[in-house]
Amino acid sequence: MKLKFLSSALLIITFILAGSQAFSQQMSKEENSRLQTFFKKNFGANLSPDAVVEINGFEESSIKGVKKGAFVVKTSQGSQEVPFLISQDGKFLLLGNMVDTSSFKETPIKNIKQGAIPIPRGEFPILMTTDGKFLIINSDIIDITKFKASKLAGFKEGSFVMGGHQTIPVFVSDNGKYLVLGTEIMDTTVDPHKEIMEKISLKDTPTKGTENAKVVIVEYSDFQCPFCKRGKDMLPDILKEYNGKVKIAYKQMPLRNHNWAMPAAIAATCVYQEGGDSKFWAYHDLLFDNQKDITLENSNDKFNQYAKQIGLDTKKFDACLKSDEVKAKVESQMKEASEIGVQSTPTFVVNGMLVPGANPDGLKSAIEIQLSEGS
């Protein structure tokens, strides 16, 4: 999970796929290009393709064996810096500001000093005991002595929970002088998208678009979800704009708090099994287009009505609805979604790049990034 306020910063910045011309003399062109590609792959889906990214200030940090720099993303509305630390070999990268805790000031409370982490539009306050053994963040007391060695040499790692559910990584230098609130440490040599796609099965899954397209978009969706209806409405334009370049696959992810979403997922799966792609997408559209008319009480009648409307054998359809095998298939897709990090509906996975929400700009950015690779 990316740090919430850092992710918010990344969401508002944009960059173009072209390589940067500005880089430190300590960084080769190859390394500059590699890190930009890494940044693009990890955060590009959240950014629109109309800005320029550069890597600036690349130099040795105050920690032996660790370099520092910043991704600088420039738009017509200004620029945004995303600072980072990286291991000497360029493998492990940590996004976040490194703060010198020796600059923290004394407070009226004995043995407690105060500092802050720079964040977009302000600072994030931090309290620390003068002996450097404890942090106080959002009323949580964090025991630094229990931190474990991190992948980034020279730092120990711990965490705290924000908002009751979000785990935030905390890093402290081995000498106790420097503090970083950031993302988890990322391995820049690993392609996260390849790993995600290897976990996704497209066997017996409804698809539309070009069969051997360079870009595969896997949608995890819920027929009762209003935002998923928006996602359904934006896909025809995506298919038209990228005709011949994309294929879309649909996966079931009915949310627990939607009372007729699971029966709808089972019904749609039955339609696909009985009628293939064409029948599935027709049924898919009917469910979303009539979403407001469906209730738990009338859902069985509605599902049967729509099956009859698209010309399905309703006897086979009714028998399928009772199938434990079909229910297990839906549950398997839900488990798959969870395993690859899908947390909300709709979520689109573009060649392994997660794009949450009905976000056409984000989806287009992800498609453009994938199409640009190897071109």
mmCIF file of C-alpha atoms in Angstrom:
data_model
loop_
_atom_site.group_PDB
_atom_site.id
_atom_site.type_symbol
_atom_site.label_atom_id
_atom_site.label_comp_id
_atom_site.label_asym_id
_atom_site.label_seq_id
_atom_site.Cartn_x
_atom_site.Cartn_y
_atom_site.Cartn_z
ATOM 1 C CA MET A 1 0.000 0.000 0.000
ATOM 2 C CA LYS A 2 1.477 3.371 -1.019
ATOM 3 C CA LEU A 3 1.602 6.098 1.622
ATOM 4 C CA LYS A 4 -1.695 7.935 1.406
ATOM 5 C CA PHE A 5 -0.483 11.520 1.247
ATOM 6 C CA LEU A 6 2.379 10.579 -1.054
ATOM 7 C CA SER A 7 -0.015 8.761 -3.367
ATOM 8 C CA SER A 8 -2.239 11.850 -3.372
ATOM 9 C CA ALA A 9 0.720 13.872 -4.546
ATOM 10 C CA LEU A 10 1.405 11.409 -7.327
ATOM 11 C CA LEU A 11 -2.223 11.462 -8.421
ATOM 12 C CA ILE A 12 -2.098 15.156 -9.254
ATOM 13 C CA ILE A 13 1.120 15.129 -11.249
ATOM 14 C CA THR A 14 1.495 14.047 -14.850
ATOM 15 C CA PHE A 15 4.274 13.086 -17.172
ATOM 16 C CA ILE A 16 4.956 12.277 -20.782
ATOM 17 C CA LEU A 17 6.467 9.069 -22.080
ATOM 18 C CA ALA A 18 9.433 10.848 -23.640
ATOM 19 C CA GLY A 19 12.823 10.548 -21.944
ATOM 20 C CA SER A 20 14.144 13.380 -19.806
ATOM 21 C CA GLN A 21 17.054 15.496 -20.980
ATOM 22 C CA ALA A 22 17.935 16.750 -17.482
ATOM 23 C CA PHE A 23 19.889 14.363 -15.281
ATOM 24 C CA SER A 24 22.795 14.509 -12.895
ATOM 25 C CA GLN A 25 26.289 13.781 -14.127
ATOM 26 C CA GLN A 26 26.362 10.993 -11.550
ATOM 27 C CA MET A 27 23.607 9.138 -13.383
ATOM 28 C CA SER A 28 24.090 7.495 -16.769
ATOM 29 C CA LYS A 29 21.534 7.918 -19.522
ATOM 30 C CA GLU A 30 20.704 4.241 -19.230
ATOM 31 C CA GLU A 31 20.054 4.498 -15.483
ATOM 32 C CA ASN A 32 18.034 7.663 -15.940
ATOM 33 C CA SER A 33 15.873 5.959 -18.548
ATOM 34 C CA ARG A 34 15.484 2.821 -16.412
ATOM 35 C CA LEU A 35 14.309 4.739 -13.349
ATOM 36 C CA GLN A 36 11.904 6.831 -15.401
ATOM 37 C CA THR A 37 10.448 3.630 -16.841
ATOM 38 C CA PHE A 38 10.118 2.228 -13.334
ATOM 39 C CA PHE A 39 8.341 5.387 -12.149
ATOM 40 C CA LYS A 40 6.087 5.301 -15.185
ATOM 41 C CA LYS A 41 5.151 1.658 -14.695
ATOM 42 C CA ASN A 42 4.318 2.110 -11.036
ATOM 43 C CA PHE A 43 2.476 5.435 -11.115
ATOM 44 C CA GLY A 44 1.707 6.199 -14.755
ATOM 45 C CA ALA A 45 -1.847 4.899 -14.610
ATOM 46 C CA ASN A 46 -2.704 7.692 -12.181
ATOM 47 C CA LEU A 47 -1.248 10.427 -14.362
ATOM 48 C CA SER A 48 -2.319 12.058 -17.600
ATOM 49 C CA PRO A 49 0.117 11.993 -20.529
ATOM 50 C CA ASP A 50 0.693 15.751 -20.924
ATOM 51 C CA ALA A 51 3.713 16.574 -18.771
ATOM 52 C CA VAL A 52 7.444 15.969 -18.489
ATOM 53 C CA VAL A 53 9.302 13.992 -15.836
ATOM 54 C CA GLU A 54 12.933 14.583 -14.935
ATOM 55 C CA ILE A 55 15.306 13.174 -12.347
ATOM 56 C CA ASN A 56 17.118 15.935 -10.519
ATOM 57 C CA GLY A 57 19.560 16.239 -7.634
ATOM 58 C CA PHE A 58 20.917 12.721 -7.948
ATOM 59 C CA GLU A 59 23.796 12.499 -5.486
ATOM 60 C CA GLU A 60 25.222 10.757 -2.433
ATOM 61 C CA SER A 61 23.017 11.020 0.644
ATOM 62 C CA SER A 62 24.101 11.364 4.260
ATOM 63 C CA ILE A 63 23.800 7.569 4.596
ATOM 64 C CA LYS A 64 26.722 5.527 3.314
ATOM 65 C CA GLY A 65 25.733 3.394 0.334
ATOM 66 C CA VAL A 66 22.517 5.321 -0.331
ATOM 67 C CA LYS A 67 21.963 7.948 -3.010
ATOM 68 C CA LYS A 68 19.153 10.478 -3.181
ATOM 69 C CA GLY A 69 17.308 12.398 -5.860
ATOM 70 C CA ALA A 70 13.858 13.521 -6.925
ATOM 71 C CA PHE A 71 11.438 12.783 -9.709
ATOM 72 C CA VAL A 72 10.369 16.256 -10.870
ATOM 73 C CA VAL A 73 7.119 16.252 -12.816
ATOM 74 C CA LYS A 74 6.336 19.448 -14.716
ATOM 75 C CA THR A 75 2.933 20.483 -15.998
ATOM 76 C CA SER A 76 1.418 23.689 -17.320
ATOM 77 C CA GLN A 77 0.201 24.352 -13.776
ATOM 78 C CA GLY A 78 3.590 23.984 -12.134
ATOM 79 C CA SER A 79 5.899 21.231 -10.976
ATOM 80 C CA GLN A 80 5.862 18.543 -8.296
ATOM 81 C CA GLU A 81 8.878 16.941 -6.652
ATOM 82 C CA VAL A 82 8.779 13.343 -5.485
ATOM 83 C CA PRO A 83 11.993 12.719 -3.510
ATOM 84 C CA PHE A 84 13.564 9.283 -3.377
ATOM 85 C CA LEU A 85 16.398 7.291 -1.844
ATOM 86 C CA ILE A 86 18.051 4.463 -3.751
ATOM 87 C CA SER A 87 20.676 1.836 -2.958
ATOM 88 C CA GLN A 88 24.149 2.235 -4.439
ATOM 89 C CA ASP A 89 23.511 -0.555 -6.938
ATOM 90 C CA GLY A 90 20.238 1.066 -8.060
ATOM 91 C CA LYS A 91 18.103 -1.899 -7.026
ATOM 92 C CA PHE A 92 16.055 -0.759 -4.028
ATOM 93 C CA LEU A 93 14.147 2.532 -4.085
ATOM 94 C CA LEU A 94 12.191 4.360 -1.408
ATOM 95 C CA LEU A 95 9.933 7.338 -2.161
ATOM 96 C CA GLY A 96 9.795 9.929 0.612
ATOM 97 C CA ASN A 97 11.599 12.806 2.311
ATOM 98 C CA MET A 98 14.591 12.051 4.542
ATOM 99 C CA VAL A 99 14.411 14.313 7.585
ATOM 100 C CA ASP A 100 17.269 15.067 9.992
ATOM 101 C CA THR A 101 15.856 14.406 13.469
ATOM 102 C CA SER A 102 18.689 16.377 15.086
ATOM 103 C CA SER A 103 16.837 19.476 13.863
ATOM 104 C CA PHE A 104 13.756 18.591 15.926
ATOM 105 C CA LYS A 105 12.972 21.197 18.590
ATOM 106 C CA GLU A 106 12.275 20.756 22.273
ATOM 107 C CA THR A 107 8.667 20.888 23.480
ATOM 108 C CA PRO A 108 7.174 21.860 26.856
ATOM 109 C CA ILE A 109 6.894 18.123 27.545
ATOM 110 C CA LYS A 110 10.029 16.734 29.146
ATOM 111 C CA ASN A 111 12.122 14.440 26.934
ATOM 112 C CA ILE A 112 9.877 15.035 23.910
ATOM 113 C CA LYS A 113 11.018 16.902 20.804
ATOM 114 C CA GLN A 114 8.998 17.865 17.734
ATOM 115 C CA GLY A 115 9.650 17.915 14.016
ATOM 116 C CA ALA A 116 7.798 17.526 10.746
ATOM 117 C CA ILE A 117 7.890 15.649 7.447
ATOM 118 C CA PRO A 118 7.355 17.867 4.372
ATOM 119 C CA ILE A 119 4.303 16.798 2.396
ATOM 120 C CA PRO A 120 2.307 18.434 -0.412
ATOM 121 C CA ARG A 121 0.614 21.587 0.883
ATOM 122 C CA GLY A 122 2.186 21.455 4.315
ATOM 123 C CA GLU A 123 3.949 19.350 6.905
ATOM 124 C CA PHE A 124 3.207 16.153 8.787
ATOM 125 C CA PRO A 125 4.009 16.610 12.521
ATOM 126 C CA ILE A 126 6.171 14.080 14.351
ATOM 127 C CA LEU A 127 7.044 13.738 18.047
ATOM 128 C CA MET A 128 10.146 11.877 19.154
ATOM 129 C CA THR A 129 11.700 11.075 22.534
ATOM 130 C CA THR A 130 15.037 12.782 23.065
ATOM 131 C CA ASP A 131 16.788 9.419 23.403
ATOM 132 C CA GLY A 132 15.542 8.505 19.908
ATOM 133 C CA LYS A 133 13.825 5.311 21.046
ATOM 134 C CA PHE A 134 10.179 6.243 20.445
ATOM 135 C CA LEU A 135 8.102 8.111 17.864
ATOM 136 C CA ILE A 136 4.633 9.514 18.510
ATOM 137 C CA ILE A 137 2.582 9.773 15.327
ATOM 138 C CA ASN A 138 -1.171 10.366 15.348
ATOM 139 C CA SER A 139 -1.216 9.414 19.060
ATOM 140 C CA ASP A 140 0.456 6.065 18.228
ATOM 141 C CA ILE A 141 3.624 5.313 20.221
ATOM 142 C CA ILE A 142 6.146 3.559 17.973
ATOM 143 C CA ASP A 143 9.057 1.656 19.501
ATOM 144 C CA ILE A 144 12.032 2.204 17.200
ATOM 145 C CA THR A 145 14.084 -0.397 19.055
ATOM 146 C CA LYS A 146 11.797 -3.062 17.566
ATOM 147 C CA PHE A 147 12.423 -1.987 13.983
ATOM 148 C CA LYS A 148 13.976 -4.611 11.697
ATOM 149 C CA ALA A 149 16.675 -4.226 9.048
ATOM 150 C CA SER A 150 15.214 -3.088 5.727
ATOM 151 C CA LYS A 151 16.172 -3.949 2.165
ATOM 152 C CA LEU A 152 17.707 -0.487 1.858
ATOM 153 C CA ALA A 153 21.069 -0.778 3.610
ATOM 154 C CA GLY A 154 21.576 1.782 6.370
ATOM 155 C CA PHE A 155 17.909 1.871 7.410
ATOM 156 C CA LYS A 156 15.676 -0.009 9.828
ATOM 157 C CA GLU A 157 11.971 -0.401 9.116
ATOM 158 C CA GLY A 158 8.786 -0.283 11.163
ATOM 159 C CA SER A 159 5.244 0.971 10.656
ATOM 160 C CA PHE A 160 2.145 2.521 12.178
ATOM 161 C CA VAL A 161 -1.548 2.394 11.310
ATOM 162 C CA MET A 162 -3.306 5.507 10.007
ATOM 163 C CA GLY A 163 -7.070 5.885 10.028
ATOM 164 C CA GLY A 164 -7.544 2.523 11.673
ATOM 165 C CA HIS A 165 -6.700 0.495 8.569
ATOM 166 C CA GLN A 166 -3.815 1.864 6.478
ATOM 167 C CA THR A 167 -0.342 0.642 7.392
ATOM 168 C CA ILE A 168 2.309 3.326 6.872
ATOM 169 C CA PRO A 169 5.983 2.282 6.639
ATOM 170 C CA VAL A 170 8.503 4.207 8.775
ATOM 171 C CA PHE A 171 12.265 4.106 8.198
ATOM 172 C CA VAL A 172 14.999 5.238 10.583
ATOM 173 C CA SER A 173 18.696 5.296 9.726
ATOM 174 C CA ASP A 174 20.897 2.872 11.654
ATOM 175 C CA ASN A 175 22.521 5.801 13.472
ATOM 176 C CA GLY A 176 19.050 7.070 14.488
ATOM 177 C CA LYS A 177 19.611 10.476 12.921
ATOM 178 C CA TYR A 178 17.421 10.310 9.816
ATOM 179 C CA LEU A 179 13.712 9.526 9.480
ATOM 180 C CA VAL A 180 11.628 8.730 6.396
ATOM 181 C CA LEU A 181 7.882 8.250 6.032
ATOM 182 C CA GLY A 182 7.428 6.775 2.596
ATOM 183 C CA THR A 183 6.239 3.917 0.490
ATOM 184 C CA GLU A 184 7.367 0.370 0.992
ATOM 185 C CA ILE A 185 10.815 -0.227 -0.477
ATOM 186 C CA MET A 186 10.456 -1.172 -4.134
ATOM 187 C CA ASP A 187 12.727 -3.422 -6.171
ATOM 188 C CA THR A 188 13.398 -1.493 -9.378
ATOM 189 C CA THR A 189 14.652 -4.631 -11.148
ATOM 190 C CA VAL A 190 11.299 -6.416 -10.863
ATOM 191 C CA ASP A 191 8.469 -5.850 -13.339
ATOM 192 C CA PRO A 192 5.393 -5.774 -11.052
ATOM 193 C CA HIS A 193 3.023 -5.925 -13.994
ATOM 194 C CA LYS A 194 4.433 -9.203 -15.277
ATOM 195 C CA GLU A 195 4.002 -10.758 -11.839
ATOM 196 C CA ILE A 196 0.388 -9.556 -11.666
ATOM 197 C CA MET A 197 -0.534 -10.850 -15.121
ATOM 198 C CA GLU A 198 0.942 -14.241 -14.270
ATOM 199 C CA LYS A 199 -1.609 -14.475 -11.441
ATOM 200 C CA ILE A 200 -4.570 -13.704 -13.717
ATOM 201 C CA SER A 201 -6.298 -16.522 -15.562
ATOM 202 C CA LEU A 202 -8.088 -15.606 -18.783
ATOM 203 C CA LYS A 203 -9.365 -19.142 -19.339
ATOM 204 C CA ASP A 204 -13.137 -19.287 -19.826
ATOM 205 C CA THR A 205 -13.420 -15.506 -19.429
ATOM 206 C CA PRO A 206 -15.664 -13.262 -21.571
ATOM 207 C CA THR A 207 -13.691 -10.914 -23.803
ATOM 208 C CA LYS A 208 -14.222 -8.392 -26.573
ATOM 209 C CA GLY A 209 -11.881 -6.465 -28.821
ATOM 210 C CA THR A 210 -8.910 -7.791 -30.764
ATOM 211 C CA GLU A 211 -7.963 -11.324 -29.762
ATOM 212 C CA ASN A 212 -4.173 -10.928 -30.066
ATOM 213 C CA ALA A 213 -4.050 -7.275 -29.013
ATOM 214 C CA LYS A 214 -0.874 -5.885 -27.469
ATOM 215 C CA VAL A 215 -2.866 -4.519 -24.519
ATOM 216 C CA VAL A 216 -5.127 -6.716 -22.389
ATOM 217 C CA ILE A 217 -7.514 -4.897 -20.043
ATOM 218 C CA VAL A 218 -8.946 -7.087 -17.286
ATOM 219 C CA GLU A 219 -11.917 -5.469 -15.540
ATOM 220 C CA TYR A 220 -12.947 -6.529 -12.028
ATOM 221 C CA SER A 221 -16.489 -5.319 -11.563
ATOM 222 C CA ASP A 222 -19.766 -5.539 -9.621
ATOM 223 C CA PHE A 223 -23.153 -5.325 -11.378
ATOM 224 C CA GLN A 224 -24.738 -3.478 -8.425
ATOM 225 C CA CYS A 225 -21.954 -0.881 -8.190
ATOM 226 C CA PRO A 226 -22.921 2.590 -9.572
ATOM 227 C CA PHE A 227 -19.291 3.417 -10.414
ATOM 228 C CA CYS A 228 -19.067 0.149 -12.366
ATOM 229 C CA LYS A 229 -21.983 1.393 -14.474
ATOM 230 C CA ARG A 230 -19.819 4.417 -15.333
ATOM 231 C CA GLY A 231 -17.015 2.052 -16.209
ATOM 232 C CA LYS A 232 -19.317 0.125 -18.525
ATOM 233 C CA ASP A 233 -20.370 3.367 -20.237
ATOM 234 C CA MET A 234 -16.798 4.498 -20.928
ATOM 235 C CA LEU A 235 -15.544 1.263 -22.496
ATOM 236 C CA PRO A 236 -17.135 1.670 -25.968
ATOM 237 C CA ASP A 237 -15.117 4.869 -26.506
ATOM 238 C CA ILE A 238 -11.950 3.096 -25.346
ATOM 239 C CA LEU A 239 -12.559 0.250 -27.797
ATOM 240 C CA LYS A 240 -13.235 2.716 -30.593
ATOM 241 C CA GLU A 241 -10.182 4.886 -29.882
ATOM 242 C CA TYR A 242 -7.853 1.893 -29.586
ATOM 243 C CA ASN A 243 -9.472 -0.290 -32.208
ATOM 244 C CA GLY A 244 -7.261 -3.275 -32.977
ATOM 245 C CA LYS A 245 -4.918 -2.530 -30.077
ATOM 246 C CA VAL A 246 -6.835 -3.685 -26.994
ATOM 247 C CA LYS A 247 -8.774 -6.645 -25.678
ATOM 248 C CA ILE A 248 -11.105 -6.382 -22.665
ATOM 249 C CA ALA A 249 -11.814 -9.284 -20.308
ATOM 250 C CA TYR A 250 -14.493 -9.205 -17.614
ATOM 251 C CA LYS A 251 -13.995 -10.663 -14.133
ATOM 252 C CA GLN A 252 -16.567 -10.933 -11.356
ATOM 253 C CA MET A 253 -15.962 -9.083 -8.092
ATOM 254 C CA PRO A 254 -19.351 -8.731 -6.318
ATOM 255 C CA LEU A 255 -18.948 -6.709 -3.122
ATOM 256 C CA ARG A 256 -20.199 -8.167 0.150
ATOM 257 C CA ASN A 257 -22.301 -5.098 0.956
ATOM 258 C CA HIS A 258 -24.298 -5.356 -2.287
ATOM 259 C CA ASN A 259 -27.171 -7.740 -1.662
ATOM 260 C CA TRP A 260 -27.897 -8.828 -5.242
ATOM 261 C CA ALA A 261 -24.385 -8.506 -6.681
ATOM 262 C CA MET A 262 -23.394 -12.142 -6.059
ATOM 263 C CA PRO A 263 -26.573 -13.579 -7.645
ATOM 264 C CA ALA A 264 -26.007 -11.248 -10.615
ATOM 265 C CA ALA A 265 -22.395 -12.432 -10.960
ATOM 266 C CA ILE A 266 -23.588 -16.046 -10.941
ATOM 267 C CA ALA A 267 -26.310 -15.264 -13.479
ATOM 268 C CA ALA A 268 -23.872 -13.497 -15.821
ATOM 269 C CA THR A 269 -21.415 -16.389 -15.515
ATOM 270 C CA CYS A 270 -24.204 -18.799 -16.455
ATOM 271 C CA VAL A 271 -25.049 -16.667 -19.467
ATOM 272 C CA TYR A 272 -21.432 -16.826 -20.613
ATOM 273 C CA GLN A 273 -21.307 -20.591 -20.149
ATOM 274 C CA GLU A 274 -24.520 -21.087 -22.106
ATOM 275 C CA GLY A 275 -24.168 -18.365 -24.742
ATOM 276 C CA GLY A 276 -20.525 -17.309 -25.077
ATOM 277 C CA ASP A 277 -19.126 -13.825 -25.494
ATOM 278 C CA SER A 278 -21.934 -12.221 -27.501
ATOM 279 C CA LYS A 279 -24.681 -13.299 -25.098
ATOM 280 C CA PHE A 280 -22.583 -12.350 -22.072
ATOM 281 C CA TRP A 281 -21.937 -8.775 -23.210
ATOM 282 C CA ALA A 282 -25.606 -8.296 -24.136
ATOM 283 C CA TYR A 283 -26.597 -9.530 -20.662
ATOM 284 C CA HIS A 284 -23.831 -7.431 -19.082
ATOM 285 C CA ASP A 285 -25.302 -4.306 -20.691
ATOM 286 C CA LEU A 286 -28.854 -5.151 -19.609
ATOM 287 C CA LEU A 287 -27.799 -5.607 -15.972
ATOM 288 C CA PHE A 288 -25.983 -2.287 -15.866
ATOM 289 C CA ASP A 289 -28.572 -0.365 -17.885
ATOM 290 C CA ASN A 290 -31.360 -1.580 -15.585
ATOM 291 C CA GLN A 291 -29.318 -1.413 -12.394
ATOM 292 C CA LYS A 292 -31.697 0.992 -10.650
ATOM 293 C CA ASP A 293 -34.692 -1.269 -11.325
ATOM 294 C CA ILE A 294 -33.194 -4.375 -9.746
ATOM 295 C CA THR A 295 -33.722 -5.226 -6.078
ATOM 296 C CA LEU A 296 -32.930 -8.320 -4.051
ATOM 297 C CA GLU A 297 -36.645 -9.164 -4.020
ATOM 298 C CA ASN A 298 -37.144 -8.966 -7.793
ATOM 299 C CA SER A 299 -33.642 -10.003 -8.877
ATOM 300 C CA ASN A 300 -34.483 -13.614 -9.788
ATOM 301 C CA ASP A 301 -37.351 -12.494 -12.022
ATOM 302 C CA LYS A 302 -35.206 -9.773 -13.597
ATOM 303 C CA PHE A 303 -32.290 -12.115 -14.260
ATOM 304 C CA ASN A 304 -34.608 -14.624 -15.903
ATOM 305 C CA GLN A 305 -36.331 -11.875 -17.905
ATOM 306 C CA TYR A 306 -33.033 -10.600 -19.303
ATOM 307 C CA ALA A 307 -31.876 -14.131 -20.131
ATOM 308 C CA LYS A 308 -35.063 -14.684 -22.127
ATOM 309 C CA GLN A 309 -34.669 -11.271 -23.774
ATOM 310 C CA ILE A 310 -31.266 -12.200 -25.241
ATOM 311 C CA GLY A 311 -32.577 -15.539 -26.500
ATOM 312 C CA LEU A 312 -31.060 -17.865 -23.900
ATOM 313 C CA ASP A 313 -32.553 -21.273 -23.055
ATOM 314 C CA THR A 314 -34.144 -20.315 -19.721
ATOM 315 C CA LYS A 315 -34.431 -23.925 -18.516
ATOM 316 C CA LYS A 316 -30.674 -24.402 -18.814
ATOM 317 C CA PHE A 317 -30.152 -20.959 -17.341
ATOM 318 C CA ASP A 318 -32.328 -21.709 -14.290
ATOM 319 C CA ALA A 319 -30.502 -24.983 -13.690
ATOM 320 C CA CYS A 320 -27.145 -23.246 -13.945
ATOM 321 C CA LEU A 321 -28.093 -20.671 -11.311
ATOM 322 C CA LYS A 322 -28.168 -23.465 -8.728
ATOM 323 C CA SER A 323 -24.746 -24.796 -9.686
ATOM 324 C CA ASP A 324 -22.131 -24.902 -6.927
ATOM 325 C CA GLU A 325 -19.480 -25.008 -9.644
ATOM 326 C CA VAL A 326 -20.530 -21.628 -11.022
ATOM 327 C CA LYS A 327 -20.590 -20.057 -7.569
ATOM 328 C CA ALA A 328 -17.105 -21.450 -6.933
ATOM 329 C CA LYS A 329 -15.906 -19.904 -10.192
ATOM 330 C CA VAL A 330 -17.163 -16.470 -9.119
ATOM 331 C CA GLU A 331 -15.510 -16.864 -5.716
ATOM 332 C CA SER A 332 -12.279 -17.882 -7.424
ATOM 333 C CA GLN A 333 -12.292 -14.638 -9.433
ATOM 334 C CA MET A 334 -12.919 -12.656 -6.249
ATOM 335 C CA LYS A 335 -9.949 -14.365 -4.611
ATOM 336 C CA GLU A 336 -7.793 -13.645 -7.643
ATOM 337 C CA ALA A 337 -8.714 -9.957 -7.454
ATOM 338 C CA SER A 338 -7.698 -9.803 -3.817
ATOM 339 C CA GLU A 339 -4.385 -11.550 -4.489
ATOM 340 C CA ILE A 340 -3.310 -9.005 -7.097
ATOM 341 C CA GLY A 341 -4.236 -6.018 -4.937
ATOM 342 C CA VAL A 342 -7.680 -5.026 -6.244
ATOM 343 C CA GLN A 343 -9.446 -3.189 -3.431
ATOM 344 C CA SER A 344 -12.443 -1.555 -5.091
ATOM 345 C CA THR A 345 -14.742 -1.773 -8.083
ATOM 346 C CA PRO A 346 -14.334 -1.148 -10.859
ATOM 347 C CA THR A 347 -10.615 -1.795 -11.173
ATOM 348 C CA PHE A 348 -9.000 -2.225 -14.575
ATOM 349 C CA VAL A 349 -5.747 -4.141 -14.918
ATOM 350 C CA VAL A 350 -3.907 -3.017 -18.054
ATOM 351 C CA ASN A 351 -1.174 -5.544 -18.878
ATOM 352 C CA GLY A 352 -0.710 -5.793 -15.115
ATOM 353 C CA MET A 353 -1.018 -2.073 -14.304
ATOM 354 C CA LEU A 354 -3.871 -1.405 -11.850
ATOM 355 C CA VAL A 355 -6.204 1.488 -12.652
ATOM 356 C CA PRO A 356 -8.828 1.901 -9.893
ATOM 357 C CA GLY A 357 -12.176 3.526 -10.604
ATOM 358 C CA ALA A 358 -14.103 4.608 -13.676
ATOM 359 C CA ASN A 359 -11.247 6.850 -14.743
ATOM 360 C CA PRO A 360 -11.020 7.190 -18.543
ATOM 361 C CA ASP A 361 -7.930 9.421 -18.436
ATOM 362 C CA GLY A 362 -6.112 6.998 -16.165
ATOM 363 C CA LEU A 363 -7.137 4.059 -18.343
ATOM 364 C CA LYS A 364 -5.926 5.831 -21.486
ATOM 365 C CA SER A 365 -2.629 6.711 -19.815
ATOM 366 C CA ALA A 366 -2.091 3.079 -18.857
ATOM 367 C CA ILE A 367 -2.905 1.952 -22.408
ATOM 368 C CA GLU A 368 -0.524 4.524 -23.911
ATOM 369 C CA ILE A 369 2.264 3.420 -21.563
ATOM 370 C CA GLN A 370 1.809 -0.199 -22.558
ATOM 371 C CA LEU A 371 1.603 0.605 -26.272
ATOM 372 C CA SER A 372 4.795 2.666 -26.041
ATOM 373 C CA GLU A 373 6.833 -0.264 -24.731
ATOM 374 C CA GLY A 374 8.883 -1.897 -27.417
ATOM 375 C CA SER A 375 7.742 0.611 -30.027
#
